[in-house]
């Protein structure tokens, strides 16, 4: 039961936090450590730690030594269970199998390297569970390495970090193999079945450098986010563009269709070459909507900084028009204005994208806000760029997909932990961020879905 501030009826979070700390302190392990410290059993140890005579972690540290003693005791207990008798027991002579010394083995842990003496039996039938045969690391270290990798650290950075912080030396190949161990999981995710119907799909990309033979080239890592019937966003997949235009996009659309996507109402993207044709060939009735924010940004590319506010204000009537006719009239007015004549590139950009720009003008404001921009996926890409910027280049396309997938998982997990800490607090006191993309619900989705149902009754009703 949560603590309540007297007279207010509201939870008292300081008391709740204190109660949580008290609960942790009362757990058997914490209580035993506290009792030993109170008894003075640790005084000599603490004095040696304070003087620097004993290190807590790293090579020869106290904690690795404690882990060694605990594991070796557990391994001996496992062997005893396997043989069926205690060491030195009188009945040992009646058992055919017996102890046969130990084998040295070094394992890497989160606190440093630990040298173990693995017990053996004479028949060679003993298989340890605590430290399995062939393992060179305790499981927690692998999780740490994957987390560091997902945060943007390179293989060399991780090797240096482990060596300098916990004294564990791992080769670059070992660290790479640890991160590669999730490759099968990524393949399963990239090939997982999808919903049959997505009202809206957003497509956007970030540019990454990838080695191609003797050269390093720029490639686009395209990320697709689909909105399902409940308004929940899902990352559908990540694709590295290996070829320009229609061929690449035909392959992406075919993959989505093979994974179960039967229909898409609206695809919002950044005027990608060949994508509209591939979409229409796969889902004949789908509407391709150019991202208005990208379009504005492209039209402002050659506008001087001092004129940007004025040009942006002059463009606003075009994309806020009530219908396509009003938008065309506003565009004609901009074309004849001083800004249109000064910056013909802006005019040409809008003119070239016009047919893919106007679809959203047929919808009411509630729906326009959902489909006119890829901003929601751009916020994801902003976070991913922070992860990829530390790398000069990637060795191959698979490495790009691996890092981006891990980064998405890492970001969402971090935000979930922050939200868990804020759970139960008043809205004004919550500081944790919501979901970035995966699992996020589109704002005002119910109103937008109602408008889509009116516009596309035959296509939406079967899935309601």
PDB file of N, CA and C in Angstrom, residues 2 4 97 124 180 229 244 247 251 257 267 278 286 303 312 327 442:
ATOM      1  N   UNK A   2       0.646   2.206  -0.901  1.00  0.00           N
ATOM      2  CA  UNK A   2       1.511   3.365  -1.027  1.00  0.00           C
ATOM      3  C   UNK A   2       1.260   4.350   0.094  1.00  0.00           C
ATOM      4  N   UNK A   4       0.569   7.850   1.881  1.00  0.00           N
ATOM      5  CA  UNK A   4      -0.295   8.965   1.489  1.00  0.00           C
ATOM      6  C   UNK A   4       0.015  10.158   2.370  1.00  0.00           C
ATOM      7  N   UNK A  97      33.077 -44.197 -10.748  1.00  0.00           N
ATOM      8  CA  UNK A  97      33.585 -42.886 -11.158  1.00  0.00           C
ATOM      9  C   UNK A  97      34.100 -42.130  -9.935  1.00  0.00           C
ATOM     10  N   UNK A 124      34.932 -38.542 -17.359  1.00  0.00           N
ATOM     11  CA  UNK A 124      34.710 -37.435 -18.295  1.00  0.00           C
ATOM     12  C   UNK A 124      33.240 -37.193 -18.608  1.00  0.00           C
ATOM     13  N   UNK A 180      27.345 -10.251 -33.073  1.00  0.00           N
ATOM     14  CA  UNK A 180      26.801 -10.997 -34.212  1.00  0.00           C
ATOM     15  C   UNK A 180      25.850 -12.102 -33.769  1.00  0.00           C
ATOM     16  N   UNK A 229      -4.659  -0.391 -37.072  1.00  0.00           N
ATOM     17  CA  UNK A 229      -6.028   0.082 -36.900  1.00  0.00           C
ATOM     18  C   UNK A 229      -6.278   0.685 -35.523  1.00  0.00           C
ATOM     19  N   UNK A 244      19.530   2.192 -57.056  1.00  0.00           N
ATOM     20  CA  UNK A 244      18.681   3.374 -57.176  1.00  0.00           C
ATOM     21  C   UNK A 244      17.323   3.034 -57.771  1.00  0.00           C
ATOM     22  N   UNK A 247      13.715  -0.488 -58.884  1.00  0.00           N
ATOM     23  CA  UNK A 247      14.062  -1.880 -58.600  1.00  0.00           C
ATOM     24  C   UNK A 247      14.164  -2.116 -57.099  1.00  0.00           C
ATOM     25  N   UNK A 251      11.408  -4.303 -54.631  1.00  0.00           N
ATOM     26  CA  UNK A 251      11.792  -5.378 -53.724  1.00  0.00           C
ATOM     27  C   UNK A 251      11.272  -5.155 -52.313  1.00  0.00           C
ATOM     28  N   UNK A 257       4.559  -7.185 -48.841  1.00  0.00           N
ATOM     29  CA  UNK A 257       3.387  -7.950 -49.276  1.00  0.00           C
ATOM     30  C   UNK A 257       3.536  -9.423 -48.916  1.00  0.00           C
ATOM     31  N   UNK A 267       0.751   6.296 -48.005  1.00  0.00           N
ATOM     32  CA  UNK A 267       2.180   6.183 -47.721  1.00  0.00           C
ATOM     33  C   UNK A 267       2.773   7.571 -47.770  1.00  0.00           C
ATOM     34  N   UNK A 278       6.314   1.706 -57.422  1.00  0.00           N
ATOM     35  CA  UNK A 278       6.384   0.401 -56.758  1.00  0.00           C
ATOM     36  C   UNK A 278       5.182   0.190 -55.845  1.00  0.00           C
ATOM     37  N   UNK A 286      -3.422   2.458 -53.212  1.00  0.00           N
ATOM     38  CA  UNK A 286      -2.720   3.260 -52.206  1.00  0.00           C
ATOM     39  C   UNK A 286      -2.441   4.666 -52.723  1.00  0.00           C
ATOM     40  N   UNK A 303      17.519  29.310 -50.342  1.00  0.00           N
ATOM     41  CA  UNK A 303      17.033  30.601 -49.866  1.00  0.00           C
ATOM     42  C   UNK A 303      18.018  31.134 -48.822  1.00  0.00           C
ATOM     43  N   UNK A 312       9.115  31.395 -45.924  1.00  0.00           N
ATOM     44  CA  UNK A 312       8.282  30.402 -45.239  1.00  0.00           C
ATOM     45  C   UNK A 312       6.874  30.931 -45.024  1.00  0.00           C
ATOM     46  N   UNK A 327      -5.083  25.844 -53.029  1.00  0.00           N
ATOM     47  CA  UNK A 327      -3.636  25.658 -52.960  1.00  0.00           C
ATOM     48  C   UNK A 327      -2.972  26.063 -54.269  1.00  0.00           C
ATOM     49  N   UNK A 442      -0.815   7.204 -32.149  1.00  0.00           N
ATOM     50  CA  UNK A 442      -0.960   8.465 -32.878  1.00  0.00           C
ATOM     51  C   UNK A 442      -1.938   9.376 -32.136  1.00  0.00           C
TER      52      UNK A 442
END
